Coordinates of C-alpha atoms and ligand atoms in Angstrom, one line a residue:
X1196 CA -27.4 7.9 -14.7
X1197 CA -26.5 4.5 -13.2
X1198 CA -25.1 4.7 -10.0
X1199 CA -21.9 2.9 -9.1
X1200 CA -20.5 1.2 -5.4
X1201 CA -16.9 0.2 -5.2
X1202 CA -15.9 -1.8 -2.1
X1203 CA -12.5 -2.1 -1.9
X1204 CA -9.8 -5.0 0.1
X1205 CA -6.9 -4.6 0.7
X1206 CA -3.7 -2.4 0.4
X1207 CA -3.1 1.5 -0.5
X1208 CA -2.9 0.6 -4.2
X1209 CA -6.5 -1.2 -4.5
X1210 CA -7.5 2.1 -2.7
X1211 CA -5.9 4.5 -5.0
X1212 CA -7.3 1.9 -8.4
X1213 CA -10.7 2.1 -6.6
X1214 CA -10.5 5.8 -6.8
X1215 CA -9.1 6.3 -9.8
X1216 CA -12.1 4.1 -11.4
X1217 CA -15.0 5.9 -9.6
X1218 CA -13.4 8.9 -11.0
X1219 CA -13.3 8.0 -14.7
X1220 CA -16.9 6.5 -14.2
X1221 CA -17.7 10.4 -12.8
X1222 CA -16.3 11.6 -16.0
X1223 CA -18.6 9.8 -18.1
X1224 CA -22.2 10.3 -16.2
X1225 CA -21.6 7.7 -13.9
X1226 CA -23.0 8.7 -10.0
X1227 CA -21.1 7.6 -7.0
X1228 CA -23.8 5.0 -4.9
X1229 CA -24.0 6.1 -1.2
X1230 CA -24.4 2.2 -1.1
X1231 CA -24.7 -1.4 -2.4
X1232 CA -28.2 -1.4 -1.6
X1233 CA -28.8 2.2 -3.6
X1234 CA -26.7 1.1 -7.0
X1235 CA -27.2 -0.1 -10.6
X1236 CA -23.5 -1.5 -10.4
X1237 CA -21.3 -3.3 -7.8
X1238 CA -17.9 -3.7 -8.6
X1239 CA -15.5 -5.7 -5.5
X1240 CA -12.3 -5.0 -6.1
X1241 CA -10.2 -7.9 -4.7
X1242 CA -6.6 -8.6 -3.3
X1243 CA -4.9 -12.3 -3.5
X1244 CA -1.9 -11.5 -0.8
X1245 CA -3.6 -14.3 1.8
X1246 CA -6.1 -16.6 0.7
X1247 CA -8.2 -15.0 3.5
X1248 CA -8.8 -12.0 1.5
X1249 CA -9.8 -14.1 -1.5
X1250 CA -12.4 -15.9 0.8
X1251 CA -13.6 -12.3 1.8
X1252 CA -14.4 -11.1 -1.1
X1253 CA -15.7 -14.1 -3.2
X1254 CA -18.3 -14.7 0.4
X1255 CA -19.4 -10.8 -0.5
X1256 CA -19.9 -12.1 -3.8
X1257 CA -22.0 -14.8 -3.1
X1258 CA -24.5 -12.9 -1.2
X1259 CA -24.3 -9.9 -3.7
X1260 CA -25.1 -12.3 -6.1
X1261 CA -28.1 -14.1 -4.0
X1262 CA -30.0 -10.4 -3.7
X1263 CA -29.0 -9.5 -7.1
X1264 CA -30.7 -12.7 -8.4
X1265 CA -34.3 -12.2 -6.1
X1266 CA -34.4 -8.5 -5.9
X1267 CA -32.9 -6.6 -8.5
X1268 CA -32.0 -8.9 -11.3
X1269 CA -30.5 -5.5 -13.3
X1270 CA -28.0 -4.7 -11.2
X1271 CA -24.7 -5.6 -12.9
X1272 CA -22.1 -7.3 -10.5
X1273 CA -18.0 -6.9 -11.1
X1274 CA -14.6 -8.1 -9.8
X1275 CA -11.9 -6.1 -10.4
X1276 CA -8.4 -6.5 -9.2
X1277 CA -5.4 -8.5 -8.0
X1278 CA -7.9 -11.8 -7.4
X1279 CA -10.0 -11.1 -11.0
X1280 CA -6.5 -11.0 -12.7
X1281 CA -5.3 -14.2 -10.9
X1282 CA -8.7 -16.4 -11.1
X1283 CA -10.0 -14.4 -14.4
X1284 CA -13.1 -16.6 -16.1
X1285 CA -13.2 -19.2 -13.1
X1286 CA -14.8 -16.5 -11.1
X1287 CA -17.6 -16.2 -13.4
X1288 CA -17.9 -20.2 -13.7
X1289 CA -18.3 -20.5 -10.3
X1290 CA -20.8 -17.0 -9.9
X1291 CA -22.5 -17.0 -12.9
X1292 CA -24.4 -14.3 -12.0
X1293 CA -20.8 -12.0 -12.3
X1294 CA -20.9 -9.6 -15.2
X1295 CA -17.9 -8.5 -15.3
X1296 CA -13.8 -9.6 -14.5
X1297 CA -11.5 -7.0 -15.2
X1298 CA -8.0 -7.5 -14.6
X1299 CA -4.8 -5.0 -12.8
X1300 CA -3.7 -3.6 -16.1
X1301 CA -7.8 -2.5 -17.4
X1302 CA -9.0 -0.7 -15.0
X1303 CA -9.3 2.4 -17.3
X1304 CA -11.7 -0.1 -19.5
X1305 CA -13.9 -0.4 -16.4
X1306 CA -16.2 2.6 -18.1
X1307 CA -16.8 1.4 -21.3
X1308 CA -17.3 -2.2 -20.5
X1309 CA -20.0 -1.0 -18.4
X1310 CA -21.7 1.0 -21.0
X1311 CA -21.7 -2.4 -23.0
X1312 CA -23.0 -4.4 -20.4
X1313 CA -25.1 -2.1 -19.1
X1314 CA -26.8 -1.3 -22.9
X1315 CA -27.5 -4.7 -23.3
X1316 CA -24.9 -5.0 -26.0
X1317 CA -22.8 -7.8 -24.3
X1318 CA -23.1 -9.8 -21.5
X1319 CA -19.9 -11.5 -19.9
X1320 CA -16.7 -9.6 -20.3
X1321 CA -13.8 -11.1 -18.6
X1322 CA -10.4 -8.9 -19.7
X1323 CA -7.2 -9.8 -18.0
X1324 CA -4.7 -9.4 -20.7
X1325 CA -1.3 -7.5 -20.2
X1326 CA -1.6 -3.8 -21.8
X1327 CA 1.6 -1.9 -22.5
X1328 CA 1.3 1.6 -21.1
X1329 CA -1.3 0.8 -18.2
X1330 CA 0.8 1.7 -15.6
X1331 CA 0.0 5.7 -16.9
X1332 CA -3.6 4.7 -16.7
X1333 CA -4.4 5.4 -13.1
X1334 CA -4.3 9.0 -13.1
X1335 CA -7.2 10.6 -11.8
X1336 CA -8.6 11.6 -8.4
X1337 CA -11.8 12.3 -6.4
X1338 CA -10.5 14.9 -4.6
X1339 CA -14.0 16.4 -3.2
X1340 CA -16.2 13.0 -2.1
X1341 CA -17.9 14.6 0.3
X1342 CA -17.6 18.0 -0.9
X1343 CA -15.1 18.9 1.1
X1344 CA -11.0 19.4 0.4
X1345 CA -8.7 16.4 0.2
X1346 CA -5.6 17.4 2.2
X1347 CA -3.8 13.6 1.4
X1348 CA -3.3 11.8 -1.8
X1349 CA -2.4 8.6 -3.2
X1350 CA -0.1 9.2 -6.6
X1351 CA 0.8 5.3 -8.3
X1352 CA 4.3 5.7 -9.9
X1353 CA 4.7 2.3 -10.9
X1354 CA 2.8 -1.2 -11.3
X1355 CA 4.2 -4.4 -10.7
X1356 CA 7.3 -6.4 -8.8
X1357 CA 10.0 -8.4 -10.5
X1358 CA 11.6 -9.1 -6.9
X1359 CA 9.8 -13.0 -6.6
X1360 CA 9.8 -13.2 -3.4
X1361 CA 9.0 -17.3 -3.0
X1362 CA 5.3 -16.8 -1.1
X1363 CA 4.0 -13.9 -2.9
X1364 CA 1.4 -13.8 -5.8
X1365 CA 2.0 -10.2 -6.6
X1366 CA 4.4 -10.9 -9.3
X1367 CA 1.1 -12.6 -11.3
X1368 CA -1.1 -9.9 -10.0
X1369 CA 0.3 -7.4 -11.1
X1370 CA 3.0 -8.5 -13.7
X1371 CA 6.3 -7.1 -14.7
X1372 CA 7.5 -3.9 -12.7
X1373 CA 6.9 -0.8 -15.4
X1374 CA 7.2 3.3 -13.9
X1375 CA 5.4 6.3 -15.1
X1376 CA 7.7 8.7 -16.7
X1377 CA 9.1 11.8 -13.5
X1378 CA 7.2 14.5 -15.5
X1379 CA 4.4 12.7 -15.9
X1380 CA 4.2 11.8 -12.1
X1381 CA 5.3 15.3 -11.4
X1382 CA 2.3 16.8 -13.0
X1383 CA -0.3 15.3 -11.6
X1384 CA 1.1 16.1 -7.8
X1385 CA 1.4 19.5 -9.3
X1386 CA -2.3 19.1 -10.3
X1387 CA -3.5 17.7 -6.7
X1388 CA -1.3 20.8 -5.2
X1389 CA -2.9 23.3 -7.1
X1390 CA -6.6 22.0 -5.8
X1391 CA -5.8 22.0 -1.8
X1392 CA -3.9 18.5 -1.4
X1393 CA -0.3 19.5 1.3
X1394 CA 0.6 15.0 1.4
X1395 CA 1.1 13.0 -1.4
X1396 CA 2.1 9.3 -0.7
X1397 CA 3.7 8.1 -3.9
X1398 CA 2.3 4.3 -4.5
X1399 CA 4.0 1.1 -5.8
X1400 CA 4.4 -2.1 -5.2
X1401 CA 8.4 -1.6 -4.9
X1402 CA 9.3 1.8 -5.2
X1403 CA 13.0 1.3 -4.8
X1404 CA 12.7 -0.1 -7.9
X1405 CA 11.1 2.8 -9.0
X1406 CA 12.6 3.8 -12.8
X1407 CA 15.4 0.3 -12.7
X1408 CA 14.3 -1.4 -15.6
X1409 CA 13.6 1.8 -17.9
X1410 CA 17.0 2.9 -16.7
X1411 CA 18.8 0.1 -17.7
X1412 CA 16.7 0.0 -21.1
X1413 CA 17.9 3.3 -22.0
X1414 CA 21.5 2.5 -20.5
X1415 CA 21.4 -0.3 -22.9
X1416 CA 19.9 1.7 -26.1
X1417 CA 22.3 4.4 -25.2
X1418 CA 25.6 2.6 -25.2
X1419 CA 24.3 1.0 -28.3
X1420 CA 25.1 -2.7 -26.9
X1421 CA 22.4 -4.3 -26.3
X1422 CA 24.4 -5.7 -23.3
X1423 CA 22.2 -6.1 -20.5
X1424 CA 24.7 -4.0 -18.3
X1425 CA 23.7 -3.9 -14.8
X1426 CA 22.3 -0.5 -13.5
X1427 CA 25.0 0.4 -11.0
X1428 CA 27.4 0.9 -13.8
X1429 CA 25.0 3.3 -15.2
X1430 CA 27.0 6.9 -15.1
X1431 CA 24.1 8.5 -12.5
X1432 CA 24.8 7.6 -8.9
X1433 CA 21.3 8.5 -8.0
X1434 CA 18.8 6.4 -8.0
X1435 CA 15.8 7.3 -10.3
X1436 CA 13.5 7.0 -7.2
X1437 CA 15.5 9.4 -5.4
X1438 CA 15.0 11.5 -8.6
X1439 CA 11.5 11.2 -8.6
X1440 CA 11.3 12.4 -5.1
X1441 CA 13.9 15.5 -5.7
X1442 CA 11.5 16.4 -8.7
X1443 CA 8.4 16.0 -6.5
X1444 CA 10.1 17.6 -3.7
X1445 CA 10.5 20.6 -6.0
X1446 CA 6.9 21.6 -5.7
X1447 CA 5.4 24.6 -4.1
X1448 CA 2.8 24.4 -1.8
X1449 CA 3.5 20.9 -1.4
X1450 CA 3.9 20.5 2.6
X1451 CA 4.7 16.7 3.0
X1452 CA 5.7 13.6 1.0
X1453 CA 5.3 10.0 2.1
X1454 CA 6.0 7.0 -0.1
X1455 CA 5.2 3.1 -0.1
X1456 CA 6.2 0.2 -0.2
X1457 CA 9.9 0.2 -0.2
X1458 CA 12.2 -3.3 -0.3
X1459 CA 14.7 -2.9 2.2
X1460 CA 17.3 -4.4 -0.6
X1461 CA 16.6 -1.8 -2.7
X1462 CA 17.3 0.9 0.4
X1463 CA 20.1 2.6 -0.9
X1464 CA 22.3 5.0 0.9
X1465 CA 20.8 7.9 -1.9
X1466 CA 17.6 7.4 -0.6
X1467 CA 18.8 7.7 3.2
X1468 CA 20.4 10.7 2.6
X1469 CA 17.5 11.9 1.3
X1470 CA 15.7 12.3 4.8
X1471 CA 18.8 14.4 5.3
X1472 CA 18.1 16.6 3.0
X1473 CA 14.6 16.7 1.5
X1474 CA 12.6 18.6 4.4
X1475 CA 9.3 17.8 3.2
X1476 CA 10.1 14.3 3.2
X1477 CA 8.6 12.7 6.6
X1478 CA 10.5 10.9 9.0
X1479 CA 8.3 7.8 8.1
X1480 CA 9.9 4.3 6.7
X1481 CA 7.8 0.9 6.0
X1482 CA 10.1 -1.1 5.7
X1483 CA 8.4 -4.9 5.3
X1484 CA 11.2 -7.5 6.9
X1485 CA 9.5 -10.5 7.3
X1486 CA 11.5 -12.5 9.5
X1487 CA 14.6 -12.6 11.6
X1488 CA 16.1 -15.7 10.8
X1489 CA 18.9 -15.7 8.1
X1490 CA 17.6 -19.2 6.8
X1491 CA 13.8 -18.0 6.4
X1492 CA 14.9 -14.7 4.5
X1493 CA 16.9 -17.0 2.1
X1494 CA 13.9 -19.5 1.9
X1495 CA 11.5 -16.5 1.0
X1496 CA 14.8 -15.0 -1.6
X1497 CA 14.5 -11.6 0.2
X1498 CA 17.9 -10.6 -0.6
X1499 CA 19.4 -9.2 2.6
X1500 CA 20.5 -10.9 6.0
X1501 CA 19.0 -9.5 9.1
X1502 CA 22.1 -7.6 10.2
X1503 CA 21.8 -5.4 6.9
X1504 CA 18.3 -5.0 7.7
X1505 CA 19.8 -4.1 11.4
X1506 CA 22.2 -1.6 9.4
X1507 CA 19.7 0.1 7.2
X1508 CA 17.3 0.7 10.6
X1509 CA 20.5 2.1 12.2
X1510 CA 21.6 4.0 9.1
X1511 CA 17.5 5.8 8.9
X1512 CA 18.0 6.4 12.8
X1513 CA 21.4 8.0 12.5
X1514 CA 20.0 10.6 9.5
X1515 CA 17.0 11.0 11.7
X1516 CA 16.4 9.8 15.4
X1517 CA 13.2 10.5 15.4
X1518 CA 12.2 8.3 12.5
X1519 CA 8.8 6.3 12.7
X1520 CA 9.6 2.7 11.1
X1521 CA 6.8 0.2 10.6
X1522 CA 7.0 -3.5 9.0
X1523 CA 5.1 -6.2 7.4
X1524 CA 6.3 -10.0 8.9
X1525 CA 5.1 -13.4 8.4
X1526 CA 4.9 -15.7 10.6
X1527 CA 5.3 -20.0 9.5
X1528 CA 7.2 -19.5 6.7
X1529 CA 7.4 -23.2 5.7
X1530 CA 10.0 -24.7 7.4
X1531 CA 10.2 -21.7 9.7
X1532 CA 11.6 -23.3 13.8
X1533 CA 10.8 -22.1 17.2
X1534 CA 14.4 -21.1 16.6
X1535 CA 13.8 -19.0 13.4
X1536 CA 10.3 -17.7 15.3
X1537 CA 12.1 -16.5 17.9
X1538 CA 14.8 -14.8 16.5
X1539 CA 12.1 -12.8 14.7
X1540 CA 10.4 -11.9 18.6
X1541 CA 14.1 -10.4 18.9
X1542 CA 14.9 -8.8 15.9
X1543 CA 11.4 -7.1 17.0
X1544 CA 12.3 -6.3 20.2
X1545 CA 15.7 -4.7 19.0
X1546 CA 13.9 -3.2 16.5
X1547 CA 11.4 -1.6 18.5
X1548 CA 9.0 -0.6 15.3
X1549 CA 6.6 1.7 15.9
X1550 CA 4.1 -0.5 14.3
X1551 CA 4.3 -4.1 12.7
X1552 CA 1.1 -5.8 10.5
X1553 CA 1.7 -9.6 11.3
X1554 CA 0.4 -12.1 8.7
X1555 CA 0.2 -15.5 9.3
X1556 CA 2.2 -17.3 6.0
X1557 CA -0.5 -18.3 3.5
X1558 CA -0.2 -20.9 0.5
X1559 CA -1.1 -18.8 -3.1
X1560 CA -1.5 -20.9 -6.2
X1561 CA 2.1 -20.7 -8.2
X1562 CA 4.3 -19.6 -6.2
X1563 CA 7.4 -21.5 -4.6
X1564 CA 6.9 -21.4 -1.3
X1565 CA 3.4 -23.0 -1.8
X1566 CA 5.3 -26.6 -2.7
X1567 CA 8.3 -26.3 0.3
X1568 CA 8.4 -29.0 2.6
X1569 CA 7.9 -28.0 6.6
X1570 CA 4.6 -26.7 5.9
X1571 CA 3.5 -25.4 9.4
X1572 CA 0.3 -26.5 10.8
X1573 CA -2.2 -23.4 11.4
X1574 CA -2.1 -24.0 15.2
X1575 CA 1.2 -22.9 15.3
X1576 CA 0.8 -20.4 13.2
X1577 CA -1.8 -19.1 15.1
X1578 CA 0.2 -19.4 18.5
X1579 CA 3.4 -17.6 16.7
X1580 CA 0.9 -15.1 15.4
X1581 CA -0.3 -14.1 18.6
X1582 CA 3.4 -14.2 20.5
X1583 CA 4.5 -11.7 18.2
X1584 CA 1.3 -9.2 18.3
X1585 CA 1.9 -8.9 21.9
X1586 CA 5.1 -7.8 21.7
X1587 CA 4.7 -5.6 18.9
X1588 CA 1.6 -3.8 20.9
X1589 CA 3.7 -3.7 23.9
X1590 CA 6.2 -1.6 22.3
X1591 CA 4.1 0.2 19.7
X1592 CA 2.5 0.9 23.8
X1593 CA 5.5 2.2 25.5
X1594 CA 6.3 4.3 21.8
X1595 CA 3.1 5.6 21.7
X1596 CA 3.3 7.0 25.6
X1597 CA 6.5 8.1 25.6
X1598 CA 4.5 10.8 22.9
X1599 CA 2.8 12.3 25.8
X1600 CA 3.3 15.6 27.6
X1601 CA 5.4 16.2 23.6
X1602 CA 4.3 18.8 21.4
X1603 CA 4.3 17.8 17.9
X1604 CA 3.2 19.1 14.6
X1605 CA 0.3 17.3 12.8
X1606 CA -1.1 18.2 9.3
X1607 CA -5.4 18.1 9.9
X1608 CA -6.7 15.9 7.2
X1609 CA -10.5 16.0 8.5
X1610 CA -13.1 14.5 10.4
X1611 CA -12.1 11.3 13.1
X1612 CA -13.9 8.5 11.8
X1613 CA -14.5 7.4 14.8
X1614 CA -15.9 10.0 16.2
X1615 CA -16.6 12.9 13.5
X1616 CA -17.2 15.6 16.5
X1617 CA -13.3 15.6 16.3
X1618 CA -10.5 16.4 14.1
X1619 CA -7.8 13.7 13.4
X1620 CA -4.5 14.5 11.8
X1621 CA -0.8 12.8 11.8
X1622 CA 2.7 13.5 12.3
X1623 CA 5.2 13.8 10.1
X1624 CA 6.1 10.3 11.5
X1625 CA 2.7 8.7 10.6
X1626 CA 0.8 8.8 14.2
X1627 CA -2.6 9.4 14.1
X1628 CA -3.7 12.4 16.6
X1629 CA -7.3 13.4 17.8
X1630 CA -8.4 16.2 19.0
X1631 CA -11.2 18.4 19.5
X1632 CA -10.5 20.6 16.5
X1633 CA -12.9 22.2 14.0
X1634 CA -13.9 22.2 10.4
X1635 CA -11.6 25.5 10.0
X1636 CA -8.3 23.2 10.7
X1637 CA -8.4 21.0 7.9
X1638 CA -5.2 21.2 5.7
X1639 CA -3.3 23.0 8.3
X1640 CA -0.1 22.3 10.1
X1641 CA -0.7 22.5 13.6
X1642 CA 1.3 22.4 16.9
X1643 CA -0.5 20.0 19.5
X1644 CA 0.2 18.7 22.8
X1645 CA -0.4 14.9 23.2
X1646 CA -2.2 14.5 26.4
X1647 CA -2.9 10.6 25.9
X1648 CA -2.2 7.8 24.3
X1649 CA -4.4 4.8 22.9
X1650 CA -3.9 1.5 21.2
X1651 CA -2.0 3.2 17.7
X1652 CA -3.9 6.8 18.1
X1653 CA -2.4 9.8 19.8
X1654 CA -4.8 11.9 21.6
X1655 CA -4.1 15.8 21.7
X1656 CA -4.9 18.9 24.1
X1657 CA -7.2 21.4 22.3
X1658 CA -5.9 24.0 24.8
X1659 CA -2.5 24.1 23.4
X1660 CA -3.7 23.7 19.4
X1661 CA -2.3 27.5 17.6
X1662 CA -6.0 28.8 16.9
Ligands
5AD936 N1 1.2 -15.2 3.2 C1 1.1 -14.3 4.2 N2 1.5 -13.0 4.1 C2 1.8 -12.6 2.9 N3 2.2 -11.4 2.5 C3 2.5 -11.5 1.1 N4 2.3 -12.7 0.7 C4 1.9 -13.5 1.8 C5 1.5 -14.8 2.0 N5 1.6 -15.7 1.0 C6 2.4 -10.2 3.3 C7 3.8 -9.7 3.3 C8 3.7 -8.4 2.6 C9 2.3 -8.0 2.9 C10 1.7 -7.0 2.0 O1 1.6 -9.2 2.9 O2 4.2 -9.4 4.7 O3 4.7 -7.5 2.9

């Protein structure tokens, strides 16, 4: 049977896509490539956040496509993903020797498309159409790669953002914002539970939105109107992500639940409350800010200030102190001042995130922010860029020590990657830990003390583990 290799860029979602395909190509005969050199079929699939990544992955291409054409002219060659839906048929105008371009909302056509191309039957298919219902299409897991138990899973709840924020191409990516019905998503974590999974991580690309639109649909239907009422006058004062997360909290055998990525607009006092009182939610919060300055946040239409970002860190704090809170921020935002950078460097500082991933702004085809005026050369960009990564390490430093000489309970997901002689597992606040564990510790919740700290990874005492 034709082997397959999926590389994957990007963020949590093209992971969980990536999986989800390489499952449903297991289901019908395909084999999983150990690598690009061993397979019948390459598929990249892409992400178009920073024109960087784009660059990545079409360079990948390009040589793919040079050792396809000398070596192995069979091998069938695929994009897949946030930069195949964006760029569709130009990728294969500028690589002929691309197969196939399959777009956010077909990855469950990755299969047949492949038996087509594959048989001889057709030769270019580029498919990036929109396709009602393909948000329930990402379903199914590899749970036993290596032939051992998966302790943490990705679930996708949702696909899509109507937020619009002005410098991001997700909106085009990965179109309107549409959810997966609660017991739909609620049976497949029962599913991953009953094979040996104790985390699940409920994906989307705005999970506070998690539910809005079909809420307000049936709100609408309901009342009979038709009048677009707005969904805080709906009769439910809970949120249907909250919902989801009660239903999913409901699960037995279920040890942990994480979820990402959260807009801090959408971060209502529901879902606060519900670190309160959900015990198998982790103290964990990404919460993507962007900047610090007022001005930028109305520039990028983020749809909060920076003191009710400032109030919504406080508020997660005050329903648990211990709380690990990580960000995503851009630096040159067009039109973005020393004066707007550096009230970023302190809304970091008072802050104090565990962890931040900085981004210098990048220009994406379409969107708003790509035609402001104050463009910001890359030099500064650059220089902002690395002003705030050394304050962000030198807090996530003095966070990460104050860990040691602390015992603190990790769940074991496996093997370090670094260094697979040692077991790695993370807190409930979403720090890696080391130690010198052994095969028997996967999937259990363990008590260790951290003896060290490195850059982002906690190190703990083997001596102290509960054996
Ligand atoms: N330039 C730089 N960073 C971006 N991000 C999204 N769009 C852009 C862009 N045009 C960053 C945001 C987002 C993260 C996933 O990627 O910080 O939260």
């Amino acid at each position: 049977m034709p082997g397959v290799f999926i590389k994957t860029y990007g963020c949590q979602m093209n992971e969980r896509d990536s999986e989800a395909v390489a499952a449903q190509l297991v289901a019908k005969g395909y084999t999983l490539a150990p690598s690009e050199a061993a397979a019948d079929v390459i598929l990249l699939n892409t992400c178009s956040v920073r024109d960087f990544a784009e660059q990545k992955a079409i360079g990948k291409m390009q040589n793919l496509a040079a050792d396809v054409r000398k070596n192995r002219p069979d091998v069938v060659l695929g994009f897949m993903g946030c930069m195949a839906q964006s760029r569709g048929q130009e990728l294969i105008d500028r690589l002929p020797d691309v197969d196939l371009v399959l777009g956010t909302q077909k990855f469950h056509h990755a299969a047949d498309y492949l038996d087509e191309i594959l048989a001889g039957c057709r030769d270019k298919i580029v498919d990036v159409a929109a396709e009602p219902g393909s948000e329930a299409t990402i379903r199914e897991h590899l749970l036993n790669g290596s032939g051992k138990k998966s302790i943490t899973a990705y679930v996708s709840i949702m696909q899509g953002c109507n937020q619009r924020c002005t410098f991001c191409i997700v909106p085009d990516t990965r179109g309107e914002e549409r959810s997966r019905s609660i017991p739909d998503i609620v049976a497949e974590c029962r599913q991953l539970v009953s094979q040996g999974v104790k985390e699940i991580t409920l994906l989307g690309q705005i999970v506070t939105s998690y539910g809005k639109r079909e809420k307000r649909d049936a709100w609408r239907v309901a009342c009979g109107t038709g009048d677009p009422s707005p969904v805080t006058r709906h009769p439910s004062r809970t949120s249907p992500f909250v919902q989801l997360l009660d239903a999913v909290h409901e699960i037995e055998g279920l040890e942990r639940i994480r979820f990402t990525a959260p807009h801090p607009k959408g971060y209502g006092d529901d879902l606060i409350q519900a670190y309160a009182r959900l015990p198998k939610l982790v103290e964990s919060a990404h919460l993507p800010v962007q900047s610090g300055s007022d001005r930028v946040l109305k520039l990028m239409h983020r749809g909060y200030t920076r003191e009710r970002f400032l109030g919504l860190v406080k508020k997660l704090r005050r329903a648990k102190s211990n709380i690990g809170i990580t960000t995503d921020i851009i630096v040159g935002f067009p039109g973005e001042t020393e004066d707007d950078f550096e009230q970023t460097l302190a809304l970091a500082r008072e802050v104090e995130f565990d962890n931040a991933y900085i981004f210098k702004y990048s220009q994406r085809r379409d969107t708003p922010a790509a035609e402001m005026p104050g463009q910001v050369p890359l030099k500064i960009r650059e220089e902002r860029n690395h002003r705030l990564l050394e304050t962000v390490n030198e807090i996530g430093k003095r966070k990460y020590d104050a860990f040691i000489g602390r015992r603190t309970q990790i769940l074991v997901e496996g093997p370090s990657k670094k260094n697979p002689a040692r077991m790695t597992g993370r807190t409930r606040c979403n720090k890696i830990v080391v130690f010198d564990g052994a095969e028997r510790h996967r999937g259990q919740l363990l008590d260790v003390k951290i003896t060290r700290a490195g850059s982002f990874t906690l190190y703990g005492d083997p001596a102290v583990v509960n054996l």
